[in-house]
Short mmCIF file of C-alpha atoms and ligand atoms in Angstrom, two decimals:
data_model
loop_
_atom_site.label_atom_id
_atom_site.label_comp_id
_atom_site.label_asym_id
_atom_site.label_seq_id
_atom_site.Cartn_x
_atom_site.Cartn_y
_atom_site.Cartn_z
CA UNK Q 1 -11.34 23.17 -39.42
CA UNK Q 2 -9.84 25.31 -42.09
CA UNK Q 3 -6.31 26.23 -40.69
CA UNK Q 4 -6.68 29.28 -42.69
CA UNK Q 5 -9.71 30.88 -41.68
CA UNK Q 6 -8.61 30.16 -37.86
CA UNK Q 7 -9.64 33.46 -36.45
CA UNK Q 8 -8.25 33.02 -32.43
CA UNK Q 9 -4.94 34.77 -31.87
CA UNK Q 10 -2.82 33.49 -29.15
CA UNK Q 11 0.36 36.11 -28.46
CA UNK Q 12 1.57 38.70 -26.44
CA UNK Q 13 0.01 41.64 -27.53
CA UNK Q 14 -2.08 40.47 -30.38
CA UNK Q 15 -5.12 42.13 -31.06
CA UNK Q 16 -7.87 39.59 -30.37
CA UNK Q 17 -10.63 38.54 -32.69
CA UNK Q 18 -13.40 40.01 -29.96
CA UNK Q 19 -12.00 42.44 -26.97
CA UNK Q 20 -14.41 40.93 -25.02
CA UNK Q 21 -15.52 42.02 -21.23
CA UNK Q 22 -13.25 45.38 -21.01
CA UNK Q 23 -15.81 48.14 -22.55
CA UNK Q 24 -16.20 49.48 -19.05
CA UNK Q 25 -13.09 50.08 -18.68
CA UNK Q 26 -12.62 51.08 -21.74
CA UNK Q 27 -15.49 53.79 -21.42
CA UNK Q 28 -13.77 55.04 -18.30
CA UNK Q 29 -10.72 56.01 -19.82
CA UNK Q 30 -12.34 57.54 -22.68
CA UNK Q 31 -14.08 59.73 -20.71
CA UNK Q 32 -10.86 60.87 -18.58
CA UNK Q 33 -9.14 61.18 -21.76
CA UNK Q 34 -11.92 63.72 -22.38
CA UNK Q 35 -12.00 65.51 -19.51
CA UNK Q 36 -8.45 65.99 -19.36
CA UNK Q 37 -8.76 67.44 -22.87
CA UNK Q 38 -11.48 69.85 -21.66
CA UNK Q 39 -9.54 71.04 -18.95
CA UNK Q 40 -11.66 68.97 -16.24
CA UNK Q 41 -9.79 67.27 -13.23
CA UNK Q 42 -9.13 63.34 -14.25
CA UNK Q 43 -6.99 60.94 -12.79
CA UNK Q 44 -4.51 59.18 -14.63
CA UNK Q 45 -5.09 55.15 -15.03
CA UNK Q 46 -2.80 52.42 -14.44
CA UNK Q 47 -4.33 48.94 -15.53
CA UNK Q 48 -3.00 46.34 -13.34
CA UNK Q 49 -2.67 42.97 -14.00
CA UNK Q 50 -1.07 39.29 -14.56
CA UNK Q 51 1.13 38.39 -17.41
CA UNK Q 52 -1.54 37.55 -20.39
CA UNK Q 53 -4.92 39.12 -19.18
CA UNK Q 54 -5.08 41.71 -21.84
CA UNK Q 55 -2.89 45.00 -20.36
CA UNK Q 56 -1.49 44.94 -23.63
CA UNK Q 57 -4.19 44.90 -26.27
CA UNK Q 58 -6.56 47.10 -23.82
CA UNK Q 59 -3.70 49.79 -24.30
CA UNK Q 60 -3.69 49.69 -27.97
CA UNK Q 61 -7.12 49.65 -28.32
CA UNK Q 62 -7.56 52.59 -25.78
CA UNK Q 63 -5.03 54.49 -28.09
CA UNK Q 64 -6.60 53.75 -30.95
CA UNK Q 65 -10.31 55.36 -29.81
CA UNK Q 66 -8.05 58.04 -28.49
CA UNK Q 67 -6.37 58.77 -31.75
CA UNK Q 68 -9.66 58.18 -33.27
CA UNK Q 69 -11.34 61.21 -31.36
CA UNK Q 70 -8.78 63.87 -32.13
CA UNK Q 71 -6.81 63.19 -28.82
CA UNK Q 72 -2.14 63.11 -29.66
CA UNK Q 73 -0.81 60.01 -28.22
CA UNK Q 74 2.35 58.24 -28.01
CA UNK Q 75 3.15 54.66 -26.90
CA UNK Q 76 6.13 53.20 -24.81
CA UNK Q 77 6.82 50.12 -23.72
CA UNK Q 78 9.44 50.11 -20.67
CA UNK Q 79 12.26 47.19 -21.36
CA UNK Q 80 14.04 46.26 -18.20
CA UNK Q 81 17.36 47.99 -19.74
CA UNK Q 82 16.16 51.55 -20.69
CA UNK Q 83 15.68 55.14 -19.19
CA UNK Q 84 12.14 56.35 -19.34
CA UNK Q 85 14.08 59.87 -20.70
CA UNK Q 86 15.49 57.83 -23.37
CA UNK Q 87 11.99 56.20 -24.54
CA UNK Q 88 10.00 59.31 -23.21
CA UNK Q 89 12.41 61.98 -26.15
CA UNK Q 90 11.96 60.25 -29.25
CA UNK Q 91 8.20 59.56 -28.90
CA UNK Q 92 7.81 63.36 -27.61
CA UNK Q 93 9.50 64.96 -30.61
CA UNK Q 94 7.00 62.95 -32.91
CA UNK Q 95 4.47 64.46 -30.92
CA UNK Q 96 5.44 67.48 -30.43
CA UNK Q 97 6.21 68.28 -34.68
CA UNK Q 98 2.40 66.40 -35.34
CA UNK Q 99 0.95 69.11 -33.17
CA UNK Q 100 2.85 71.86 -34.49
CA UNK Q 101 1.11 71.60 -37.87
CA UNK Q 102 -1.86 72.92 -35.89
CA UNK Q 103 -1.63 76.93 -36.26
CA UNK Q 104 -2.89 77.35 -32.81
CA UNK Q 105 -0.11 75.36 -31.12
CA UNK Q 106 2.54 76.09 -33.88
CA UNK Q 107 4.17 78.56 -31.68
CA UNK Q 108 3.59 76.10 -27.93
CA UNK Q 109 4.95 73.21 -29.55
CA UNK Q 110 8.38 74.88 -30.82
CA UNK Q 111 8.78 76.18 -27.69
CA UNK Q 112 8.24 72.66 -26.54
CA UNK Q 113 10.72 71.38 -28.93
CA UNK Q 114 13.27 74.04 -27.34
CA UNK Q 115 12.71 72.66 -23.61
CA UNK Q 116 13.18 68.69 -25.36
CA UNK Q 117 16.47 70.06 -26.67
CA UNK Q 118 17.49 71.31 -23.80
CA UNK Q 119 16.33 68.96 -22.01
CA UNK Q 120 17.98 66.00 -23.75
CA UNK Q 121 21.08 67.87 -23.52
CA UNK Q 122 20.99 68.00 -19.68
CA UNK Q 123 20.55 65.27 -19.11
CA UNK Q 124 22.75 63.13 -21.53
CA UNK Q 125 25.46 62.76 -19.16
CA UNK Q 126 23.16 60.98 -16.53
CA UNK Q 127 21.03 59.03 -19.24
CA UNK Q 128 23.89 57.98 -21.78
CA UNK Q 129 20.83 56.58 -23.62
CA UNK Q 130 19.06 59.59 -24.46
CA UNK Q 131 18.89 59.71 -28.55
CA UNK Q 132 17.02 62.26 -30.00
CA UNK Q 133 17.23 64.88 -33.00
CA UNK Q 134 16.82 68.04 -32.32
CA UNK Q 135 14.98 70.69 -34.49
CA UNK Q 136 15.72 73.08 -32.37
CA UNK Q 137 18.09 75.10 -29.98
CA UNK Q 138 17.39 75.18 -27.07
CA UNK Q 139 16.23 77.82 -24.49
CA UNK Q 140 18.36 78.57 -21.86
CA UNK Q 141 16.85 77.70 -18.12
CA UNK Q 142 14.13 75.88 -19.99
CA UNK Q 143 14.14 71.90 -18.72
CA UNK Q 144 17.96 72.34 -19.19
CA UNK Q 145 18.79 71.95 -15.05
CA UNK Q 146 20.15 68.34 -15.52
CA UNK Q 147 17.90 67.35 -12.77
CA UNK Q 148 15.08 64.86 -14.13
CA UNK Q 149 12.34 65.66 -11.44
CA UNK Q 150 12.55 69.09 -12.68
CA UNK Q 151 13.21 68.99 -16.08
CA UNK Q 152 10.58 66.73 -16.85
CA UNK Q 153 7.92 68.98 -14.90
CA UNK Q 154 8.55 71.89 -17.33
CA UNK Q 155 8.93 69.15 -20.26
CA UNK Q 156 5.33 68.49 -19.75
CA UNK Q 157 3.97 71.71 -18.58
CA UNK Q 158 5.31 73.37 -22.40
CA UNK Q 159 4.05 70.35 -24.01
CA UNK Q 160 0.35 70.88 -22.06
CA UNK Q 161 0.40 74.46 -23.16
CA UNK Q 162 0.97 73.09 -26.51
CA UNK Q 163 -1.94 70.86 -26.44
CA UNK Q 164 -3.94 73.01 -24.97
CA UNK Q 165 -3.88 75.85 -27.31
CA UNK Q 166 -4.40 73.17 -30.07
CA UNK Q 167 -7.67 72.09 -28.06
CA UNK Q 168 -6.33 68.82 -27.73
CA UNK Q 169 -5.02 66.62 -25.08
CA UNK Q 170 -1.21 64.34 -25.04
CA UNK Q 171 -1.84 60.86 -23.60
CA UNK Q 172 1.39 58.57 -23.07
CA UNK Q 173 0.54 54.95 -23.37
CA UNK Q 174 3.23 53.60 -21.15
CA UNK Q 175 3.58 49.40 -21.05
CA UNK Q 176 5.18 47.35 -18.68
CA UNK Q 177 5.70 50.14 -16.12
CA UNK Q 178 6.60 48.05 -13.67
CA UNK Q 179 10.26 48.05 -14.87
CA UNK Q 180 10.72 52.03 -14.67
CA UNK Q 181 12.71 52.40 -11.85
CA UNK Q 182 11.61 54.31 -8.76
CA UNK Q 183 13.64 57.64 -9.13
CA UNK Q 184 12.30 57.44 -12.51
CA UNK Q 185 8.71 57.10 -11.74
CA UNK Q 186 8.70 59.54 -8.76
CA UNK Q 187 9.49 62.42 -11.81
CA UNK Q 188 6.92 60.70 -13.54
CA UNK Q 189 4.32 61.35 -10.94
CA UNK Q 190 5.96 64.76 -10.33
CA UNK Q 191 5.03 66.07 -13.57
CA UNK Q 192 1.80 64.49 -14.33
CA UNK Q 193 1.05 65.82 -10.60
CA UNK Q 194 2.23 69.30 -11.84
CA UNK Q 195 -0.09 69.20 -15.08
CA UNK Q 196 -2.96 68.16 -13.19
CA UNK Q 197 -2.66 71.11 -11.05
CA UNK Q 198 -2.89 73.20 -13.63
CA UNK Q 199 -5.51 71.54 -15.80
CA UNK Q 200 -2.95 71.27 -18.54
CA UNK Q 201 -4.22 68.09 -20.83
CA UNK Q 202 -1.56 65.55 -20.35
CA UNK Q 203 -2.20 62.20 -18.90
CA UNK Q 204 -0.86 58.35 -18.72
CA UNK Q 205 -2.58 55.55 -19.41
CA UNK Q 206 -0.29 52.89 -18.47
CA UNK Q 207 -0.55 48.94 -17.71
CA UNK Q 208 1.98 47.26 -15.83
CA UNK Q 209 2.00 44.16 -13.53
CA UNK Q 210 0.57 43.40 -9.78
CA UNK Q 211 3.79 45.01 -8.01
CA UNK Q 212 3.55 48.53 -10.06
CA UNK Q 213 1.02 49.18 -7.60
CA UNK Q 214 3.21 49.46 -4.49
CA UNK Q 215 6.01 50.75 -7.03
CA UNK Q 216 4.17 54.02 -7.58
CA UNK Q 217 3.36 54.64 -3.84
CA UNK Q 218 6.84 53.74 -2.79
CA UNK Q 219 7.98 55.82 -5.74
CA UNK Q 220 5.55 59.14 -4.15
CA UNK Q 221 3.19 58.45 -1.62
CA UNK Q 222 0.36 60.50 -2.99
CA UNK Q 223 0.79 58.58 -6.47
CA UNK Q 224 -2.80 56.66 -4.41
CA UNK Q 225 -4.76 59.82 -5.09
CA UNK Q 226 -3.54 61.00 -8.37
CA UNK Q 227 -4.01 57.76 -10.25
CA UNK Q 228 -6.68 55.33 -10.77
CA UNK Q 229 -5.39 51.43 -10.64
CA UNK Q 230 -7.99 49.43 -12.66
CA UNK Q 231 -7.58 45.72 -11.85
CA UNK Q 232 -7.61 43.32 -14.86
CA UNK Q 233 -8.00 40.04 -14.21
CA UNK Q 234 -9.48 36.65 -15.96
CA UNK Q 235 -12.68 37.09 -17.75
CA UNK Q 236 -16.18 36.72 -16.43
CA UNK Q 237 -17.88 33.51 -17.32
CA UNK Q 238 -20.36 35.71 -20.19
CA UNK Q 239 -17.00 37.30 -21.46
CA UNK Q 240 -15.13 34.64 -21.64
CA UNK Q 241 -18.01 32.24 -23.39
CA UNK Q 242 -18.15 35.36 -26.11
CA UNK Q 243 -14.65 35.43 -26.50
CA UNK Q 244 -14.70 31.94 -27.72
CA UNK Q 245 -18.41 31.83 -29.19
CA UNK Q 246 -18.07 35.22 -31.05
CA UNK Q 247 -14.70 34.86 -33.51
CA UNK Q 248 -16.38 31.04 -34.11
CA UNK Q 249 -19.95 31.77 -35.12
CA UNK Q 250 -18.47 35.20 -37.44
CA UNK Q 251 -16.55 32.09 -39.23
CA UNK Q 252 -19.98 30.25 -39.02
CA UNK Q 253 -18.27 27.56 -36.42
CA UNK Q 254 -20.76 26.34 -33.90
CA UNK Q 255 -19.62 24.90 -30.36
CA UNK Q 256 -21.15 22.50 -28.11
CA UNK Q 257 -21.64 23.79 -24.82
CA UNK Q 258 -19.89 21.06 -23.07
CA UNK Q 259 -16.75 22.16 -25.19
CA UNK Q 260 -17.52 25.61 -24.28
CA UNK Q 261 -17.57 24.66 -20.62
CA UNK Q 262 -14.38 22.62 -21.18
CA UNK Q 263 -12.39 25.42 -22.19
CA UNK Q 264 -13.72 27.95 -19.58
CA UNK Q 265 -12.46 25.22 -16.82
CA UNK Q 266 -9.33 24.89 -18.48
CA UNK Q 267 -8.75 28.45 -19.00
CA UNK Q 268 -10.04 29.74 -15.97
CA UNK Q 269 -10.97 32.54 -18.14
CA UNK Q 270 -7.41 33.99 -18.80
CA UNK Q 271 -7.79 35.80 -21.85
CA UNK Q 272 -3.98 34.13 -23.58
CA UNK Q 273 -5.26 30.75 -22.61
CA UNK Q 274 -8.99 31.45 -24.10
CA UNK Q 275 -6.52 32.51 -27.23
CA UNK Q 276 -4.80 29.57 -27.10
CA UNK Q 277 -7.45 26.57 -26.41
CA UNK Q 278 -9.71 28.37 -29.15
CA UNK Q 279 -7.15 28.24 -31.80
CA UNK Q 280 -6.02 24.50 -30.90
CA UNK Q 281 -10.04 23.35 -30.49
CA UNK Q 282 -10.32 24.74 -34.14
CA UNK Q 283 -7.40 22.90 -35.33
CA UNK Q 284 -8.36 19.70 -33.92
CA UNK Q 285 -11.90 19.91 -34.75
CA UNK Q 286 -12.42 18.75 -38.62
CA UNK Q 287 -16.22 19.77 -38.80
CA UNK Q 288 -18.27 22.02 -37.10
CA UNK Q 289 -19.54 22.09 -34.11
CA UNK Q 290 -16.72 22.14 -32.23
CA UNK Q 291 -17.20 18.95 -29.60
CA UNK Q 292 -15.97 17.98 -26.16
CA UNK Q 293 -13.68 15.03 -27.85
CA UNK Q 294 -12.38 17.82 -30.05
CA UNK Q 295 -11.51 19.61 -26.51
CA UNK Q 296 -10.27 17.01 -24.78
CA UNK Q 297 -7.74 16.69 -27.75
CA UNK Q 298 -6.91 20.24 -28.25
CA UNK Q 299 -6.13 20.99 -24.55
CA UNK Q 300 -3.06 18.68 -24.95
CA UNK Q 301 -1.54 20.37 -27.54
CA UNK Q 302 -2.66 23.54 -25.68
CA UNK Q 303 -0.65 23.00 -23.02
CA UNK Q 304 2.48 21.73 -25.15
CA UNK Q 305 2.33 25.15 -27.38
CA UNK Q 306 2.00 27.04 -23.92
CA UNK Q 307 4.88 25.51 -22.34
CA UNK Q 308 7.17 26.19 -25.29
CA UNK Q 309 5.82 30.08 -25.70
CA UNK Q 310 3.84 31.43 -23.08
CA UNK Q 311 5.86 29.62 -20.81
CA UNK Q 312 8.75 29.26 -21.90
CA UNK Q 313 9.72 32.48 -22.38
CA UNK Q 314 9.85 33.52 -18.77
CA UNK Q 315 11.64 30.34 -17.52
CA UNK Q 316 14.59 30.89 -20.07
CA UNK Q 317 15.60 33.67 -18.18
CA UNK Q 318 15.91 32.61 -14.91
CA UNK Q 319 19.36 31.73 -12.84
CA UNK Q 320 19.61 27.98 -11.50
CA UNK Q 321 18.29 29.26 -7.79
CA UNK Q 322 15.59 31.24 -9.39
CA UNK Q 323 14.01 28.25 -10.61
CA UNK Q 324 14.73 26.40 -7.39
CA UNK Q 325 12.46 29.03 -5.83
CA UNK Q 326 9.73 29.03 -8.20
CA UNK Q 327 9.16 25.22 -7.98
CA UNK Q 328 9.70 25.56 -4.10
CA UNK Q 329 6.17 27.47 -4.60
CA UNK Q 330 5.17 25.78 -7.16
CA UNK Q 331 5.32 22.59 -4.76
CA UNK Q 332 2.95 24.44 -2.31
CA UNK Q 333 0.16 25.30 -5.30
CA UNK Q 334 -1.37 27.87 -6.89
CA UNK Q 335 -0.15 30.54 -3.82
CA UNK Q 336 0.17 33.09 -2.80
CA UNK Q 337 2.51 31.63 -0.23
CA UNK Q 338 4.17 32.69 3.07
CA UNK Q 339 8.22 33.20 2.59
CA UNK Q 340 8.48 31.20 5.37
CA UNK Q 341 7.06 28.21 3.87
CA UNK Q 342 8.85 28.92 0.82
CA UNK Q 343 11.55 28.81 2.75
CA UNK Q 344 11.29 25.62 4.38
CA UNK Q 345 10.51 23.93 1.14
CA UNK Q 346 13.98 25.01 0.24
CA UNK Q 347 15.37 23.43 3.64
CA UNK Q 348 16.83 27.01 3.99
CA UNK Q 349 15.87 30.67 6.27
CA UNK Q 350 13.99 33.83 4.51
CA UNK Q 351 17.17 35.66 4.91
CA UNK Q 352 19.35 33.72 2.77
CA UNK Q 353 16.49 33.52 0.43
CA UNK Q 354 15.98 37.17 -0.16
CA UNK Q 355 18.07 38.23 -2.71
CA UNK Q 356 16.67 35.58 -5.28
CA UNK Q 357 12.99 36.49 -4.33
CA UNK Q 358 14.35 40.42 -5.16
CA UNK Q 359 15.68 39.52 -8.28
CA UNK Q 360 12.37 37.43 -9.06
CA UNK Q 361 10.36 40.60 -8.31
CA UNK Q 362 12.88 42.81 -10.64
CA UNK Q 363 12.03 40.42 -13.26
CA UNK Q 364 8.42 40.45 -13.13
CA UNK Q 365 7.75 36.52 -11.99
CA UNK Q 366 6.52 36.99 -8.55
CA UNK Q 367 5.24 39.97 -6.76
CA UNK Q 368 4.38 40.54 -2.95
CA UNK Q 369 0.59 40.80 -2.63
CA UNK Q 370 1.25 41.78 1.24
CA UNK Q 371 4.30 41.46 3.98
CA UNK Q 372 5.69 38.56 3.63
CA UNK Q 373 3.30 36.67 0.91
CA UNK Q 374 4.67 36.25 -2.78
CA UNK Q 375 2.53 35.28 -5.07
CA UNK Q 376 2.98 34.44 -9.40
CA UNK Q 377 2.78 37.11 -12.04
CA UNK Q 378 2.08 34.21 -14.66
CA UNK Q 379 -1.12 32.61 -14.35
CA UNK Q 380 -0.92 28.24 -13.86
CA UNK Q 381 2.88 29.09 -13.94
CA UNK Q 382 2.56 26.82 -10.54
CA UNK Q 383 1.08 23.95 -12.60
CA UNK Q 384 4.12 24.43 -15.50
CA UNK Q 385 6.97 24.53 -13.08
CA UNK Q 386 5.82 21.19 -11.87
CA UNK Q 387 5.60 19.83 -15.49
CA UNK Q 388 9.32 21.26 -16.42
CA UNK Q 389 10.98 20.26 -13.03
CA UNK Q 390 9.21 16.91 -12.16
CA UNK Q 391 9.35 14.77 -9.20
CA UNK Q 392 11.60 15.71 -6.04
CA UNK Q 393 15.06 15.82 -7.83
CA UNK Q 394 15.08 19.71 -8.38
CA UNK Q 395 15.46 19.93 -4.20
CA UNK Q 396 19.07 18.90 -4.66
CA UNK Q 397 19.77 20.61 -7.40
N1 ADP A 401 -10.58 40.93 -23.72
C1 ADP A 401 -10.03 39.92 -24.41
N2 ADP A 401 -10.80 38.98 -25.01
C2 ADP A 401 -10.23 37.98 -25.69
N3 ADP A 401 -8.92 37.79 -25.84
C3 ADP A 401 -8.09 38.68 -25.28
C4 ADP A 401 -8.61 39.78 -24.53
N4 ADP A 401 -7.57 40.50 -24.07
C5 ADP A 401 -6.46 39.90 -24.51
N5 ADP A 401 -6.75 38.81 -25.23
C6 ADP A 401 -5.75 37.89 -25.81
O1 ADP A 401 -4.89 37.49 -24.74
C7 ADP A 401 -3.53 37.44 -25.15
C8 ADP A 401 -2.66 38.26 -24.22
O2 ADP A 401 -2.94 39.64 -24.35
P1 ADP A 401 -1.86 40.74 -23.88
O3 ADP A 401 -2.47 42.06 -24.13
O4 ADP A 401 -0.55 40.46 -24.49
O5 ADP A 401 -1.80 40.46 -22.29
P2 ADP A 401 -0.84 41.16 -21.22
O6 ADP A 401 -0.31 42.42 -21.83
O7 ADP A 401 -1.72 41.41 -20.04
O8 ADP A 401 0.23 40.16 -20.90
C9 ADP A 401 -3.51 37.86 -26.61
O9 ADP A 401 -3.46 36.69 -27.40
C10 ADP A 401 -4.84 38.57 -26.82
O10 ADP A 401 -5.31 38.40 -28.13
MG1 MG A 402 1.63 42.99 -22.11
#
């Protein structure tokens, strides 16, 4: 088929041709993001889920309705490196100016910009990454203590004023949470906890991998109550057919339902692979429909491109006994798996094991769906580690 008119999008964070199987969820936050804006109690949501299931493009859509409806947003994404008061400023002061073209805020919002200033200030020392202009002096005792549990608790108190008196609500997209460290996301909670108590129209809608989950309750124990923790997983078998179906037929591109089938198997529903077999099955195909020989074809090259992206990507960045580890698992299946067993795949005790399986978890590959179980963050990654580190030589490596 026409290379050109391929409409399937395989990527991290690339807006899919159909966002199919998450209008729920996507009705759920749109109605917290209206409550909060009405002054109603709402919880703030944290979508959970593997590498590639759709955190990513949920977010951005979910901004986009917000935006759509009135609602001031901004958008982070956490990098492993980075402060959350470093990303947090920046995006703040955007929002903070936008709403100060509203008369009814004008005065909130500078005061708002007064607490960022000080704010920044205070903590510059601590956060040597904190970059932000100021438009503003700012106000002595006002988020200026130096201390980020406070300061950011009257950050976003001003700023909910602010939004408040403009009838509007701040919502902070926040990506890959999982990487915020804990001191950082205890002040998180802090101050969302703070606006929620008094009704002030802030909120997070954030995304972030299995292990943000026990993050946030580590991080403050009654994170539980104050936010909602959406699971997103792989698609349901009606989703997933539309999310293959639906971009095809809009290009007038039939598929035979034993192709169809194919790719669910193959996929198991995982919204990059549906990306990923649809765009290779419309490559391969050279008239419609799209048949199971075309498939059977495509999911070859599938699984080449994924190994060198999807893959790839993640295995670059791992040490020598990082690796070791992962195809230790990988050699037991799809997991989870007991440390233990890891650990005698390895021919060594948990102990001596734990530091790489911390540094795993740090880096988002594994994560610890109960005491003592560790399970993958990328789905088949199990399957790919035994393609990249075939046979038994890696066990003396
Ligand atoms: N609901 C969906 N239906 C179809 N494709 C989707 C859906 N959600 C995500 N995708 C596709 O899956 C891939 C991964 O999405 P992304 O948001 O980056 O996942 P994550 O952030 O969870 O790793 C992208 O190519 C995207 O187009
Ligand atoms: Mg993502």
């Amino acid at each position: 088929m026409n290379p050109i008119t391929n409409p399937f999008a395989p990527g991290a964070g690339t807006r899919p041709p159909e966002l199919a199987g998450r209008d729920e969820l996507r009705e759920t936050v749109r109605v917290a993001t209206e409550r909060v804006r009405r002054g109603f109690s709402s919880q703030s949501v944290l979508m959970i889920g593997l590498r590639g299931v759709g955190k990513t493009v949920l977010l951005d859509a979910m901004r986009d309705s917000a935006e759509g409806a009135g609602i001031h947003t901004i958008r982070l994404e956490s990098p492993e490196d980075r402060s959350l008061p470093a990303l947090l400023a920046p995006e703040l002061r955007v929002a903070l100016l936008r709403l100060s073209s509203d008369q009814r805020a004008k005065e909130f919002a500078f005061r708002a910009l007064r607490g960022l200033a000080g704010f920044a200030k205070a903590l510059k020392v601590k956060y040597g990454d904190i970059e932000v202009g100021f438009d503003f002096d700012p106000e002595p005792g006002l988020a200026d203590n130096g201390d980020l549990e406070h300061d950011l608790q009257a950050l976003f108190e001003t700023i909910g004023v602010a939004a408040q008196k403009a009838e509007t609500a701040l919502v902070l997209f926040i990506d890959e949470l999982q990487y915020v460290c804990e001191t950082e996301l205890a002040s998180l909670i802090i101050a969302l906890h703070r606006v929620a108590q008094r009704n002030l129209p802030v909120m997070v809608v954030g995304a972030g991998l299995p292990q943000l989950r026990g993050r946030m309750g580590k991080a403050k124990s009654y994170a539980e109550r104050l936010f909602d923790f959406p699971e997103i997983g792989p698609l349901a078998e009606q989703a997933a057919r539309f999310a293959i179906t639906k971009p095809a037929v809009d290009q007038g591109v039939l598929i035979d339902e034993k192709a169809l089938i194919r790719i669910l198997q193959e996929t198991h529903g995982y919204p990059y692979f549906l990306q990923e077999w649809g765009k290779q099955a419309w490559d391969t195909a050279t008239s419609s429909p799209i048949t199971l020989t075309d498939v059977e074809a495509a999911s070859k090259v599938a699984v080449a491109t994924l190994d060198q992206s999807f893959f790839r990507v993640r295995f670059d960045r791992l040490t020598p006994a990082e690796r070791k580890y992962l195809r230790a698992m990988a050699e037991l299946g799809p997991g989870p798996h007991r440390s233990g067993d890891i650990a005698s795949a390895l021919n060594r005790n948990v102990t001596g094991l734990a530091p790489t399986r911390s540094q795993l978890i740090a880096k988002g590959m594994i994560w610890s769906p109960s005491h003592g179980d560790t399970a993958f963050t990328v789905p088949l990654f199990d399957e790919f580690m035994r393609r990249i580190m075939p046979g038994v030589s890696w066990l003396d490596q």
